mmCIF file with all atom_site columns, C-alpha atoms in Angstrom:
data_model
loop_
_atom_site.group_PDB
_atom_site.id
_atom_site.type_symbol
_atom_site.label_atom_id
_atom_site.label_alt_id
_atom_site.label_comp_id
_atom_site.label_asym_id
_atom_site.label_entity_id
_atom_site.label_seq_id
_atom_site.pdbx_PDB_ins_code
_atom_site.Cartn_x
_atom_site.Cartn_y
_atom_site.Cartn_z
_atom_site.occupancy
_atom_site.B_iso_or_equiv
_atom_site.pdbx_formal_charge
_atom_site.auth_seq_id
_atom_site.auth_comp_id
_atom_site.auth_asym_id
_atom_site.auth_atom_id
_atom_site.pdbx_PDB_model_num
ATOM 1   C CA . SER A 1 1   ? -8.498  1.152   -2.267  1.00 0.00 ? 1   SER A CA 1
ATOM 2   C CA . ALA A 1 2   ? -6.336  4.183   -2.857  1.00 0.00 ? 2   ALA A CA 1
ATOM 3   C CA . VAL A 1 3   ? -6.713  6.927   -5.405  1.00 0.00 ? 3   VAL A CA 1
ATOM 4   C CA . ILE A 1 4   ? -3.442  8.294   -6.712  1.00 0.00 ? 4   ILE A CA 1
ATOM 5   C CA . SER A 1 5   ? -3.175  11.511  -8.614  1.00 0.00 ? 5   SER A CA 1
ATOM 6   C CA . GLN A 1 6   ? -0.085  12.387  -10.594 1.00 0.00 ? 6   GLN A CA 1
ATOM 7   C CA . LYS A 1 7   ? 0.863   15.609  -12.375 1.00 0.00 ? 7   LYS A CA 1
ATOM 8   C CA . PRO A 1 8   ? 1.778   16.556  -14.905 1.00 0.00 ? 8   PRO A CA 1
ATOM 9   C CA . SER A 1 9   ? 0.204   13.923  -17.012 1.00 0.00 ? 9   SER A CA 1
ATOM 10  C CA . ARG A 1 10  ? 2.685   14.603  -19.806 1.00 0.00 ? 10  ARG A CA 1
ATOM 11  C CA . ASP A 1 11  ? 5.448   16.959  -20.627 1.00 0.00 ? 11  ASP A CA 1
ATOM 12  C CA . ILE A 1 12  ? 7.973   17.646  -23.375 1.00 0.00 ? 12  ILE A CA 1
ATOM 13  C CA . CYS A 1 13  ? 11.314  18.905  -22.004 1.00 0.00 ? 13  CYS A CA 1
ATOM 14  C CA . GLN A 1 14  ? 14.531  20.106  -23.357 1.00 0.00 ? 14  GLN A CA 1
ATOM 15  C CA . ARG A 1 15  ? 17.651  18.061  -22.657 1.00 0.00 ? 15  ARG A CA 1
ATOM 16  C CA . GLY A 1 16  ? 19.714  19.252  -19.774 1.00 0.00 ? 16  GLY A CA 1
ATOM 17  C CA . THR A 1 17  ? 16.659  20.486  -17.818 1.00 0.00 ? 17  THR A CA 1
ATOM 18  C CA . SER A 1 18  ? 14.805  18.880  -14.878 1.00 0.00 ? 18  SER A CA 1
ATOM 19  C CA . LEU A 1 19  ? 11.284  17.950  -14.288 1.00 0.00 ? 19  LEU A CA 1
ATOM 20  C CA . THR A 1 20  ? 9.479   17.319  -11.011 1.00 0.00 ? 20  THR A CA 1
ATOM 21  C CA . ILE A 1 21  ? 6.567   14.915  -10.912 1.00 0.00 ? 21  ILE A CA 1
ATOM 22  C CA . GLN A 1 22  ? 4.061   15.105  -8.086  1.00 0.00 ? 22  GLN A CA 1
ATOM 23  C CA . CYS A 1 23  ? 2.124   12.246  -6.588  1.00 0.00 ? 23  CYS A CA 1
ATOM 24  C CA . GLN A 1 24  ? -0.781  12.693  -4.222  1.00 0.00 ? 24  GLN A CA 1
ATOM 25  C CA . VAL A 1 25  ? -2.543  9.738   -2.483  1.00 0.00 ? 25  VAL A CA 1
ATOM 26  C CA . ASP A 1 26  ? -6.020  10.105  -1.017  1.00 0.00 ? 26  ASP A CA 1
ATOM 27  C CA . SER A 1 27  ? -5.039  8.256   2.220   1.00 0.00 ? 27  SER A CA 1
ATOM 28  C CA . GLN A 1 28  ? -1.984  7.945   4.366   1.00 0.00 ? 28  GLN A CA 1
ATOM 29  C CA . VAL A 1 29  ? 0.415   5.298   3.238   1.00 0.00 ? 29  VAL A CA 1
ATOM 30  C CA . THR A 1 30  ? 3.705   4.239   4.796   1.00 0.00 ? 30  THR A CA 1
ATOM 31  C CA . MET A 1 31  ? 5.466   3.679   1.467   1.00 0.00 ? 31  MET A CA 1
ATOM 32  C CA . MET A 1 32  ? 5.220   5.122   -1.986  1.00 0.00 ? 32  MET A CA 1
ATOM 33  C CA . PHE A 1 33  ? 7.005   3.786   -5.009  1.00 0.00 ? 33  PHE A CA 1
ATOM 34  C CA . TRP A 1 34  ? 8.269   5.282   -8.273  1.00 0.00 ? 34  TRP A CA 1
ATOM 35  C CA . TYR A 1 35  ? 8.460   3.216   -11.389 1.00 0.00 ? 35  TYR A CA 1
ATOM 36  C CA . ARG A 1 36  ? 9.758   3.854   -14.873 1.00 0.00 ? 36  ARG A CA 1
ATOM 37  C CA . GLN A 1 37  ? 8.226   2.387   -17.979 1.00 0.00 ? 37  GLN A CA 1
ATOM 38  C CA . GLN A 1 38  ? 10.456  2.894   -21.034 1.00 0.00 ? 38  GLN A CA 1
ATOM 39  C CA . PRO A 1 39  ? 8.811   2.670   -24.438 1.00 0.00 ? 39  PRO A CA 1
ATOM 40  C CA . GLY A 1 40  ? 7.653   -0.870  -25.118 1.00 0.00 ? 40  GLY A CA 1
ATOM 41  C CA . GLN A 1 41  ? 9.016   -2.100  -21.793 1.00 0.00 ? 41  GLN A CA 1
ATOM 42  C CA . SER A 1 42  ? 7.689   -3.225  -18.463 1.00 0.00 ? 42  SER A CA 1
ATOM 43  C CA . LEU A 1 43  ? 7.735   -1.312  -15.225 1.00 0.00 ? 43  LEU A CA 1
ATOM 44  C CA . THR A 1 44  ? 11.043  -1.000  -13.387 1.00 0.00 ? 44  THR A CA 1
ATOM 45  C CA . LEU A 1 45  ? 11.164  0.140   -9.838  1.00 0.00 ? 45  LEU A CA 1
ATOM 46  C CA . ILE A 1 46  ? 13.231  3.279   -9.381  1.00 0.00 ? 46  ILE A CA 1
ATOM 47  C CA . ALA A 1 47  ? 12.956  3.791   -5.630  1.00 0.00 ? 47  ALA A CA 1
ATOM 48  C CA . THR A 1 48  ? 10.900  3.519   -2.515  1.00 0.00 ? 48  THR A CA 1
ATOM 49  C CA . ALA A 1 49  ? 9.903   6.826   -0.955  1.00 0.00 ? 49  ALA A CA 1
ATOM 50  C CA . ASN A 1 50  ? 9.889   6.609   2.797   1.00 0.00 ? 50  ASN A CA 1
ATOM 51  C CA . GLN A 1 51  ? 8.349   9.281   4.922   1.00 0.00 ? 51  GLN A CA 1
ATOM 52  C CA . GLY A 1 52  ? 10.818  10.829  7.250   1.00 0.00 ? 52  GLY A CA 1
ATOM 53  C CA . SER A 1 53  ? 13.908  9.200   5.793   1.00 0.00 ? 53  SER A CA 1
ATOM 54  C CA . GLU A 1 54  ? 15.942  8.972   2.567   1.00 0.00 ? 54  GLU A CA 1
ATOM 55  C CA . ALA A 1 55  ? 14.521  7.169   -0.308  1.00 0.00 ? 55  ALA A CA 1
ATOM 56  C CA . THR A 1 56  ? 15.779  3.707   -1.075  1.00 0.00 ? 56  THR A CA 1
ATOM 57  C CA . TYR A 1 57  ? 17.047  3.364   -4.673  1.00 0.00 ? 57  TYR A CA 1
ATOM 58  C CA . GLU A 1 58  ? 17.152  0.195   -6.773  1.00 0.00 ? 58  GLU A CA 1
ATOM 59  C CA . SER A 1 59  ? 20.257  -0.896  -8.543  1.00 0.00 ? 59  SER A CA 1
ATOM 60  C CA . GLY A 1 60  ? 20.956  1.307   -11.497 1.00 0.00 ? 60  GLY A CA 1
ATOM 61  C CA . PHE A 1 61  ? 19.217  4.370   -10.120 1.00 0.00 ? 61  PHE A CA 1
ATOM 62  C CA . VAL A 1 62  ? 20.946  7.125   -8.110  1.00 0.00 ? 62  VAL A CA 1
ATOM 63  C CA . ILE A 1 63  ? 19.779  9.977   -6.013  1.00 0.00 ? 63  ILE A CA 1
ATOM 64  C CA . ASP A 1 64  ? 21.567  12.626  -8.037  1.00 0.00 ? 64  ASP A CA 1
ATOM 65  C CA . LYS A 1 65  ? 19.631  11.660  -11.125 1.00 0.00 ? 65  LYS A CA 1
ATOM 66  C CA . PHE A 1 66  ? 16.272  10.953  -9.467  1.00 0.00 ? 66  PHE A CA 1
ATOM 67  C CA . PRO A 1 67  ? 15.953  12.872  -6.240  1.00 0.00 ? 67  PRO A CA 1
ATOM 68  C CA . ILE A 1 68  ? 12.808  12.036  -4.293  1.00 0.00 ? 68  ILE A CA 1
ATOM 69  C CA . SER A 1 69  ? 10.958  13.935  -1.580  1.00 0.00 ? 69  SER A CA 1
ATOM 70  C CA . ARG A 1 70  ? 8.384   12.552  0.831   1.00 0.00 ? 70  ARG A CA 1
ATOM 71  C CA . PRO A 1 71  ? 7.262   15.326  3.116   1.00 0.00 ? 71  PRO A CA 1
ATOM 72  C CA . ASN A 1 72  ? 4.235   13.565  4.516   1.00 0.00 ? 72  ASN A CA 1
ATOM 73  C CA . LEU A 1 73  ? 2.282   10.370  4.350   1.00 0.00 ? 73  LEU A CA 1
ATOM 74  C CA . THR A 1 74  ? 0.177   11.316  1.338   1.00 0.00 ? 74  THR A CA 1
ATOM 75  C CA . PHE A 1 75  ? 2.575   13.097  -1.001  1.00 0.00 ? 75  PHE A CA 1
ATOM 76  C CA . SER A 1 76  ? 5.838   12.495  -2.872  1.00 0.00 ? 76  SER A CA 1
ATOM 77  C CA . THR A 1 77  ? 7.779   14.051  -5.695  1.00 0.00 ? 77  THR A CA 1
ATOM 78  C CA . LEU A 1 78  ? 10.213  12.547  -8.185  1.00 0.00 ? 78  LEU A CA 1
ATOM 79  C CA . THR A 1 79  ? 12.593  14.806  -10.094 1.00 0.00 ? 79  THR A CA 1
ATOM 80  C CA . VAL A 1 80  ? 14.295  13.682  -13.265 1.00 0.00 ? 80  VAL A CA 1
ATOM 81  C CA . SER A 1 81  ? 17.450  15.708  -13.389 1.00 0.00 ? 81  SER A CA 1
ATOM 82  C CA . ASN A 1 82  ? 19.672  16.830  -16.238 1.00 0.00 ? 82  ASN A CA 1
ATOM 83  C CA . MET A 1 83  ? 17.449  14.989  -18.714 1.00 0.00 ? 83  MET A CA 1
ATOM 84  C CA . SER A 1 84  ? 18.547  13.262  -21.878 1.00 0.00 ? 84  SER A CA 1
ATOM 85  C CA . PRO A 1 85  ? 16.380  11.651  -24.576 1.00 0.00 ? 85  PRO A CA 1
ATOM 86  C CA . GLU A 1 86  ? 17.035  8.280   -22.871 1.00 0.00 ? 86  GLU A CA 1
ATOM 87  C CA . ASP A 1 87  ? 14.910  9.519   -19.977 1.00 0.00 ? 87  ASP A CA 1
ATOM 88  C CA . SER A 1 88  ? 11.855  9.619   -22.214 1.00 0.00 ? 88  SER A CA 1
ATOM 89  C CA . SER A 1 89  ? 9.543   7.246   -20.429 1.00 0.00 ? 89  SER A CA 1
ATOM 90  C CA . ILE A 1 90  ? 6.307   6.953   -18.492 1.00 0.00 ? 90  ILE A CA 1
ATOM 91  C CA . TYR A 1 91  ? 6.907   7.552   -14.803 1.00 0.00 ? 91  TYR A CA 1
ATOM 92  C CA . LEU A 1 92  ? 4.379   6.017   -12.438 1.00 0.00 ? 92  LEU A CA 1
ATOM 93  C CA . CYS A 1 93  ? 3.726   6.531   -8.750  1.00 0.00 ? 93  CYS A CA 1
ATOM 94  C CA . SER A 1 94  ? 2.435   3.643   -6.691  1.00 0.00 ? 94  SER A CA 1
ATOM 95  C CA . ALA A 1 95  ? 1.251   2.924   -3.219  1.00 0.00 ? 95  ALA A CA 1
ATOM 96  C CA . PRO A 1 96  ? 0.180   -0.370  -1.565  1.00 0.00 ? 96  PRO A CA 1
ATOM 97  C CA . GLY A 1 97  ? -3.242  -0.914  -0.176  1.00 0.00 ? 97  GLY A CA 1
ATOM 98  C CA . GLN A 1 98  ? -3.791  -1.451  3.480   1.00 0.00 ? 98  GLN A CA 1
ATOM 99  C CA . GLY A 1 99  ? -2.855  -4.834  4.845   1.00 0.00 ? 99  GLY A CA 1
ATOM 100 C CA . ALA A 1 100 ? -0.205  -7.479  4.405   1.00 0.00 ? 100 ALA A CA 1
ATOM 101 C CA . MET A 1 101 ? 2.825   -7.346  2.167   1.00 0.00 ? 101 MET A CA 1
ATOM 102 C CA . GLY A 1 102 ? 0.982   -8.938  -0.669  1.00 0.00 ? 102 GLY A CA 1
ATOM 103 C CA . THR A 1 103 ? -1.696  -6.314  -0.834  1.00 0.00 ? 103 THR A CA 1
ATOM 104 C CA . GLU A 1 104 ? -2.317  -5.002  -4.268  1.00 0.00 ? 104 GLU A CA 1
ATOM 105 C CA . ALA A 1 105 ? -0.494  -1.918  -5.481  1.00 0.00 ? 105 ALA A CA 1
ATOM 106 C CA . PHE A 1 106 ? -2.431  1.082   -6.750  1.00 0.00 ? 106 PHE A CA 1
ATOM 107 C CA . PHE A 1 107 ? -1.006  3.252   -9.480  1.00 0.00 ? 107 PHE A CA 1
ATOM 108 C CA . GLY A 1 108 ? -1.307  6.802   -10.632 1.00 0.00 ? 108 GLY A CA 1
ATOM 109 C CA . GLN A 1 109 ? -2.183  7.574   -14.248 1.00 0.00 ? 109 GLN A CA 1
ATOM 110 C CA . GLY A 1 110 ? 1.536   8.143   -15.000 1.00 0.00 ? 110 GLY A CA 1
ATOM 111 C CA . THR A 1 111 ? 3.559   10.980  -16.401 1.00 0.00 ? 111 THR A CA 1
ATOM 112 C CA . ARG A 1 112 ? 4.539   10.624  -20.042 1.00 0.00 ? 112 ARG A CA 1
ATOM 113 C CA . LEU A 1 113 ? 7.899   12.428  -20.398 1.00 0.00 ? 113 LEU A CA 1
ATOM 114 C CA . THR A 1 114 ? 9.458   13.179  -23.763 1.00 0.00 ? 114 THR A CA 1
ATOM 115 C CA . VAL A 1 115 ? 12.947  14.668  -23.785 1.00 0.00 ? 115 VAL A CA 1
ATOM 116 C CA . VAL A 1 116 ? 13.951  16.448  -26.957 1.00 0.00 ? 116 VAL A CA 1
ATOM 117 C CA . ALA B 2 1   ? 16.531  -14.330 -8.382  1.00 0.00 ? 1   ALA B CA 1
ATOM 118 C CA . GLN B 2 2   ? 12.862  -13.472 -8.521  1.00 0.00 ? 2   GLN B CA 1
ATOM 119 C CA . SER B 2 3   ? 11.487  -12.938 -12.051 1.00 0.00 ? 3   SER B CA 1
ATOM 120 C CA . VAL B 2 4   ? 8.261   -12.881 -14.011 1.00 0.00 ? 4   VAL B CA 1
ATOM 121 C CA . THR B 2 5   ? 8.101   -14.010 -17.621 1.00 0.00 ? 5   THR B CA 1
ATOM 122 C CA . GLN B 2 6   ? 5.378   -13.355 -20.103 1.00 0.00 ? 6   GLN B CA 1
ATOM 123 C CA . PRO B 2 7   ? 6.408   -15.258 -23.150 1.00 0.00 ? 7   PRO B CA 1
ATOM 124 C CA . ASP B 2 8   ? 4.023   -13.618 -25.575 1.00 0.00 ? 8   ASP B CA 1
ATOM 125 C CA . ILE B 2 9   ? 4.777   -10.004 -26.495 1.00 0.00 ? 9   ILE B CA 1
ATOM 126 C CA . HIS B 2 10  ? 1.832   -9.623  -28.793 1.00 0.00 ? 10  HIS B CA 1
ATOM 127 C CA . ILE B 2 11  ? -1.383  -11.600 -29.093 1.00 0.00 ? 11  ILE B CA 1
ATOM 128 C CA . THR B 2 12  ? -4.162  -11.045 -31.616 1.00 0.00 ? 12  THR B CA 1
ATOM 129 C CA . VAL B 2 13  ? -7.568  -12.562 -31.214 1.00 0.00 ? 13  VAL B CA 1
ATOM 130 C CA . SER B 2 14  ? -10.967 -12.089 -32.818 1.00 0.00 ? 14  SER B CA 1
ATOM 131 C CA . GLU B 2 15  ? -13.776 -10.560 -30.832 1.00 0.00 ? 15  GLU B CA 1
ATOM 132 C CA . GLY B 2 16  ? -15.734 -13.285 -29.139 1.00 0.00 ? 16  GLY B CA 1
ATOM 133 C CA . ALA B 2 17  ? -12.835 -15.722 -29.143 1.00 0.00 ? 17  ALA B CA 1
ATOM 134 C CA . SER B 2 18  ? -11.256 -17.068 -25.988 1.00 0.00 ? 18  SER B CA 1
ATOM 135 C CA . LEU B 2 19  ? -8.085  -15.740 -24.575 1.00 0.00 ? 19  LEU B CA 1
ATOM 136 C CA . GLU B 2 20  ? -5.202  -17.076 -22.511 1.00 0.00 ? 20  GLU B CA 1
ATOM 137 C CA . LEU B 2 21  ? -2.227  -14.968 -21.547 1.00 0.00 ? 21  LEU B CA 1
ATOM 138 C CA . ARG B 2 22  ? 0.735   -16.796 -20.106 1.00 0.00 ? 22  ARG B CA 1
ATOM 139 C CA . CYS B 2 23  ? 2.734   -15.870 -17.065 1.00 0.00 ? 23  CYS B CA 1
ATOM 140 C CA . ASN B 2 24  ? 5.514   -17.863 -15.367 1.00 0.00 ? 24  ASN B CA 1
ATOM 141 C CA . TYR B 2 25  ? 7.316   -16.731 -12.255 1.00 0.00 ? 25  TYR B CA 1
ATOM 142 C CA . SER B 2 26  ? 10.443  -17.588 -10.396 1.00 0.00 ? 26  SER B CA 1
ATOM 143 C CA . TYR B 2 27  ? 10.102  -17.071 -6.671  1.00 0.00 ? 27  TYR B CA 1
ATOM 144 C CA . GLY B 2 28  ? 11.405  -18.895 -3.627  1.00 0.00 ? 28  GLY B CA 1
ATOM 145 C CA . ALA B 2 29  ? 8.304   -18.768 -1.470  1.00 0.00 ? 29  ALA B CA 1
ATOM 146 C CA . THR B 2 30  ? 4.589   -18.792 -2.144  1.00 0.00 ? 30  THR B CA 1
ATOM 147 C CA . PRO B 2 31  ? 4.103   -15.709 -4.267  1.00 0.00 ? 31  PRO B CA 1
ATOM 148 C CA . TYR B 2 32  ? 1.518   -13.044 -4.242  1.00 0.00 ? 32  TYR B CA 1
ATOM 149 C CA . LEU B 2 33  ? 0.440   -12.840 -7.876  1.00 0.00 ? 33  LEU B CA 1
ATOM 150 C CA . PHE B 2 34  ? -1.352  -10.172 -9.789  1.00 0.00 ? 34  PHE B CA 1
ATOM 151 C CA . TRP B 2 35  ? -2.583  -9.287  -13.235 1.00 0.00 ? 35  TRP B CA 1
ATOM 152 C CA . TYR B 2 36  ? -2.832  -5.671  -14.224 1.00 0.00 ? 36  TYR B CA 1
ATOM 153 C CA . VAL B 2 37  ? -4.219  -4.093  -17.389 1.00 0.00 ? 37  VAL B CA 1
ATOM 154 C CA . GLN B 2 38  ? -2.992  -0.876  -18.924 1.00 0.00 ? 38  GLN B CA 1
ATOM 155 C CA . SER B 2 39  ? -5.087  0.786   -21.529 1.00 0.00 ? 39  SER B CA 1
ATOM 156 C CA . PRO B 2 40  ? -3.494  3.374   -23.838 1.00 0.00 ? 40  PRO B CA 1
ATOM 157 C CA . GLY B 2 41  ? -2.663  6.536   -21.944 1.00 0.00 ? 41  GLY B CA 1
ATOM 158 C CA . GLN B 2 42  ? -3.869  5.040   -18.697 1.00 0.00 ? 42  GLN B CA 1
ATOM 159 C CA . GLY B 2 43  ? -2.361  3.856   -15.491 1.00 0.00 ? 43  GLY B CA 1
ATOM 160 C CA . LEU B 2 44  ? -2.482  0.212   -14.331 1.00 0.00 ? 44  LEU B CA 1
ATOM 161 C CA . GLN B 2 45  ? -5.705  -1.321  -13.141 1.00 0.00 ? 45  GLN B CA 1
ATOM 162 C CA . LEU B 2 46  ? -5.815  -4.425  -11.109 1.00 0.00 ? 46  LEU B CA 1
ATOM 163 C CA . LEU B 2 47  ? -7.704  -7.287  -12.765 1.00 0.00 ? 47  LEU B CA 1
ATOM 164 C CA . LEU B 2 48  ? -7.210  -9.934  -10.092 1.00 0.00 ? 48  LEU B CA 1
ATOM 165 C CA . LYS B 2 49  ? -4.877  -11.234 -7.459  1.00 0.00 ? 49  LYS B CA 1
ATOM 166 C CA . TYR B 2 50  ? -3.888  -14.485 -5.781  1.00 0.00 ? 50  TYR B CA 1
ATOM 167 C CA . PHE B 2 51  ? -2.681  -14.746 -2.219  1.00 0.00 ? 51  PHE B CA 1
ATOM 168 C CA . SER B 2 52  ? -3.650  -18.174 -1.126  1.00 0.00 ? 52  SER B CA 1
ATOM 169 C CA . GLY B 2 53  ? -6.511  -20.603 -1.101  1.00 0.00 ? 53  GLY B CA 1
ATOM 170 C CA . ASP B 2 54  ? -8.520  -21.473 -4.235  1.00 0.00 ? 54  ASP B CA 1
ATOM 171 C CA . THR B 2 55  ? -6.121  -21.600 -7.135  1.00 0.00 ? 55  THR B CA 1
ATOM 172 C CA . LEU B 2 56  ? -8.717  -20.282 -9.558  1.00 0.00 ? 56  LEU B CA 1
ATOM 173 C CA . VAL B 2 57  ? -9.389  -16.665 -8.971  1.00 0.00 ? 57  VAL B CA 1
ATOM 174 C CA . GLN B 2 58  ? -11.986 -14.465 -10.483 1.00 0.00 ? 58  GLN B CA 1
ATOM 175 C CA . GLY B 2 59  ? -11.390 -10.854 -11.432 1.00 0.00 ? 59  GLY B CA 1
ATOM 176 C CA . ILE B 2 60  ? -13.134 -7.952  -12.982 1.00 0.00 ? 60  ILE B CA 1
ATOM 177 C CA . LYS B 2 61  ? -14.321 -7.649  -16.532 1.00 0.00 ? 61  LYS B CA 1
ATOM 178 C CA . GLY B 2 62  ? -14.899 -11.385 -16.756 1.00 0.00 ? 62  GLY B CA 1
ATOM 179 C CA . PHE B 2 63  ? -11.240 -12.390 -16.345 1.00 0.00 ? 63  PHE B CA 1
ATOM 180 C CA . GLU B 2 64  ? -9.963  -15.313 -14.322 1.00 0.00 ? 64  GLU B CA 1
ATOM 181 C CA . ALA B 2 65  ? -6.541  -16.769 -13.570 1.00 0.00 ? 65  ALA B CA 1
ATOM 182 C CA . GLU B 2 66  ? -5.321  -20.113 -12.356 1.00 0.00 ? 66  GLU B CA 1
ATOM 183 C CA . PHE B 2 67  ? -2.342  -20.557 -10.084 1.00 0.00 ? 67  PHE B CA 1
ATOM 184 C CA . LYS B 2 68  ? -0.402  -23.746 -10.825 1.00 0.00 ? 68  LYS B CA 1
ATOM 185 C CA . ARG B 2 69  ? 2.420   -24.200 -8.347  1.00 0.00 ? 69  ARG B CA 1
ATOM 186 C CA . SER B 2 70  ? 3.829   -27.216 -10.186 1.00 0.00 ? 70  SER B CA 1
ATOM 187 C CA . GLN B 2 71  ? 4.263   -25.150 -13.344 1.00 0.00 ? 71  GLN B CA 1
ATOM 188 C CA . SER B 2 72  ? 5.054   -21.841 -11.611 1.00 0.00 ? 72  SER B CA 1
ATOM 189 C CA . SER B 2 73  ? 2.408   -20.326 -13.742 1.00 0.00 ? 73  SER B CA 1
ATOM 190 C CA . PHE B 2 74  ? -0.474  -17.868 -13.276 1.00 0.00 ? 74  PHE B CA 1
ATOM 191 C CA . ASN B 2 75  ? -2.162  -17.690 -16.659 1.00 0.00 ? 75  ASN B CA 1
ATOM 192 C CA . LEU B 2 76  ? -4.955  -15.181 -17.354 1.00 0.00 ? 76  LEU B CA 1
ATOM 193 C CA . ARG B 2 77  ? -8.072  -16.324 -19.229 1.00 0.00 ? 77  ARG B CA 1
ATOM 194 C CA . LYS B 2 78  ? -11.237 -14.908 -20.642 1.00 0.00 ? 78  LYS B CA 1
ATOM 195 C CA . PRO B 2 79  ? -13.849 -17.010 -22.378 1.00 0.00 ? 79  PRO B CA 1
ATOM 196 C CA . SER B 2 80  ? -15.053 -14.318 -24.782 1.00 0.00 ? 80  SER B CA 1
ATOM 197 C CA . VAL B 2 81  ? -12.963 -11.253 -25.611 1.00 0.00 ? 81  VAL B CA 1
ATOM 198 C CA . HIS B 2 82  ? -14.512 -7.859  -26.211 1.00 0.00 ? 82  HIS B CA 1
ATOM 199 C CA . TRP B 2 83  ? -13.027 -5.154  -28.409 1.00 0.00 ? 83  TRP B CA 1
ATOM 200 C CA . SER B 2 84  ? -12.554 -3.044  -25.318 1.00 0.00 ? 84  SER B CA 1
ATOM 201 C CA . ASP B 2 85  ? -10.171 -5.611  -23.908 1.00 0.00 ? 85  ASP B CA 1
ATOM 202 C CA . ALA B 2 86  ? -7.465  -4.396  -26.305 1.00 0.00 ? 86  ALA B CA 1
ATOM 203 C CA . ALA B 2 87  ? -4.689  -3.209  -23.973 1.00 0.00 ? 87  ALA B CA 1
ATOM 204 C CA . GLU B 2 88  ? -1.429  -4.257  -22.413 1.00 0.00 ? 88  GLU B CA 1
ATOM 205 C CA . TYR B 2 89  ? -1.496  -6.888  -19.679 1.00 0.00 ? 89  TYR B CA 1
ATOM 206 C CA . PHE B 2 90  ? 1.129   -7.206  -16.973 1.00 0.00 ? 90  PHE B CA 1
ATOM 207 C CA . CYS B 2 91  ? 1.674   -10.106 -14.649 1.00 0.00 ? 91  CYS B CA 1
ATOM 208 C CA . ALA B 2 92  ? 3.379   -9.239  -11.389 1.00 0.00 ? 92  ALA B CA 1
ATOM 209 C CA . VAL B 2 93  ? 4.763   -10.810 -8.218  1.00 0.00 ? 93  VAL B CA 1
ATOM 210 C CA . GLY B 2 94  ? 4.190   -8.797  -5.068  1.00 0.00 ? 94  GLY B CA 1
ATOM 211 C CA . GLY B 2 95  ? 5.557   -8.801  -1.561  1.00 0.00 ? 95  GLY B CA 1
ATOM 212 C CA . VAL B 2 96  ? 9.059   -9.493  -2.826  1.00 0.00 ? 96  VAL B CA 1
ATOM 213 C CA . SER B 2 97  ? 11.521  -10.406 -0.024  1.00 0.00 ? 97  SER B CA 1
ATOM 214 C CA . GLY B 2 98  ? 8.996   -9.409  2.614   1.00 0.00 ? 98  GLY B CA 1
ATOM 215 C CA . THR B 2 99  ? 8.562   -5.892  1.274   1.00 0.00 ? 99  THR B CA 1
ATOM 216 C CA . TYR B 2 100 ? 5.930   -4.071  -0.649  1.00 0.00 ? 100 TYR B CA 1
ATOM 217 C CA . LYS B 2 101 ? 8.013   -4.352  -3.880  1.00 0.00 ? 101 LYS B CA 1
ATOM 218 C CA . TYR B 2 102 ? 6.557   -5.776  -7.059  1.00 0.00 ? 102 TYR B CA 1
ATOM 219 C CA . ILE B 2 103 ? 8.250   -7.348  -9.976  1.00 0.00 ? 103 ILE B CA 1
ATOM 220 C CA . PHE B 2 104 ? 6.467   -7.001  -13.326 1.00 0.00 ? 104 PHE B CA 1
ATOM 221 C CA . GLY B 2 105 ? 6.692   -9.135  -16.414 1.00 0.00 ? 105 GLY B CA 1
ATOM 222 C CA . THR B 2 106 ? 7.427   -7.495  -19.731 1.00 0.00 ? 106 THR B CA 1
ATOM 223 C CA . GLY B 2 107 ? 3.781   -7.342  -20.666 1.00 0.00 ? 107 GLY B CA 1
ATOM 224 C CA . THR B 2 108 ? 1.588   -8.782  -23.398 1.00 0.00 ? 108 THR B CA 1
ATOM 225 C CA . ARG B 2 109 ? -0.085  -6.506  -25.837 1.00 0.00 ? 109 ARG B CA 1
ATOM 226 C CA . LEU B 2 110 ? -3.524  -7.683  -26.855 1.00 0.00 ? 110 LEU B CA 1
ATOM 227 C CA . LYS B 2 111 ? -5.062  -6.778  -30.184 1.00 0.00 ? 111 LYS B CA 1
ATOM 228 C CA . VAL B 2 112 ? -8.753  -7.576  -30.779 1.00 0.00 ? 112 VAL B CA 1
ATOM 229 C CA . LEU B 2 113 ? -10.038 -7.950  -34.271 1.00 0.00 ? 113 LEU B CA 1
ATOM 230 C CA . ALA B 2 114 ? -13.635 -6.984  -34.943 1.00 0.00 ? 114 ALA B CA 1
#
């Protein structure tokens, strides 16, 4: 199993500002994932963070709004840029366990973001 | 397109009663299926998973789920619910398109009455 630590756990931010969320995994993983969970909604994949290359973004998400860094195999950051109240969500970091494609995903505790 | 449907947004049961949470999926190949639980203010915890083999899988906290290919379903069950089971439950398909991506259902919020 993997233990994933995220910080901050929550924040309240002013609109127009940016917030960087950090994700640390206790083991080396090839891929890390960032999800958004809007209030009352399910998880939506934002992007896949690849070590040594650009992140791969899902439809509807762009790098300018959600820049991602992946400097090594245990760490990633997601920045929510130029925030608006619509960005108020829980942001979760995830990493797969070791093994085949269907291996379970492990999740951080999430970052609860409120934009005012 | 791949998708996961959880038809019940909210379910309320009495403590000690049995529970079944429904999950239907649309996926072209044999899916990897998961159930996760999210308690208030917490991340997601894996309850159980199905990759292949026995279609009835056992998980943690007394939960089980049954994979029914003919019905494209993977329903979660528990014979006797405890108050601490109140949480949100997500069904997910993993390994989408040969990647590590997961598709989640919209979740079912479980309320347990004392």
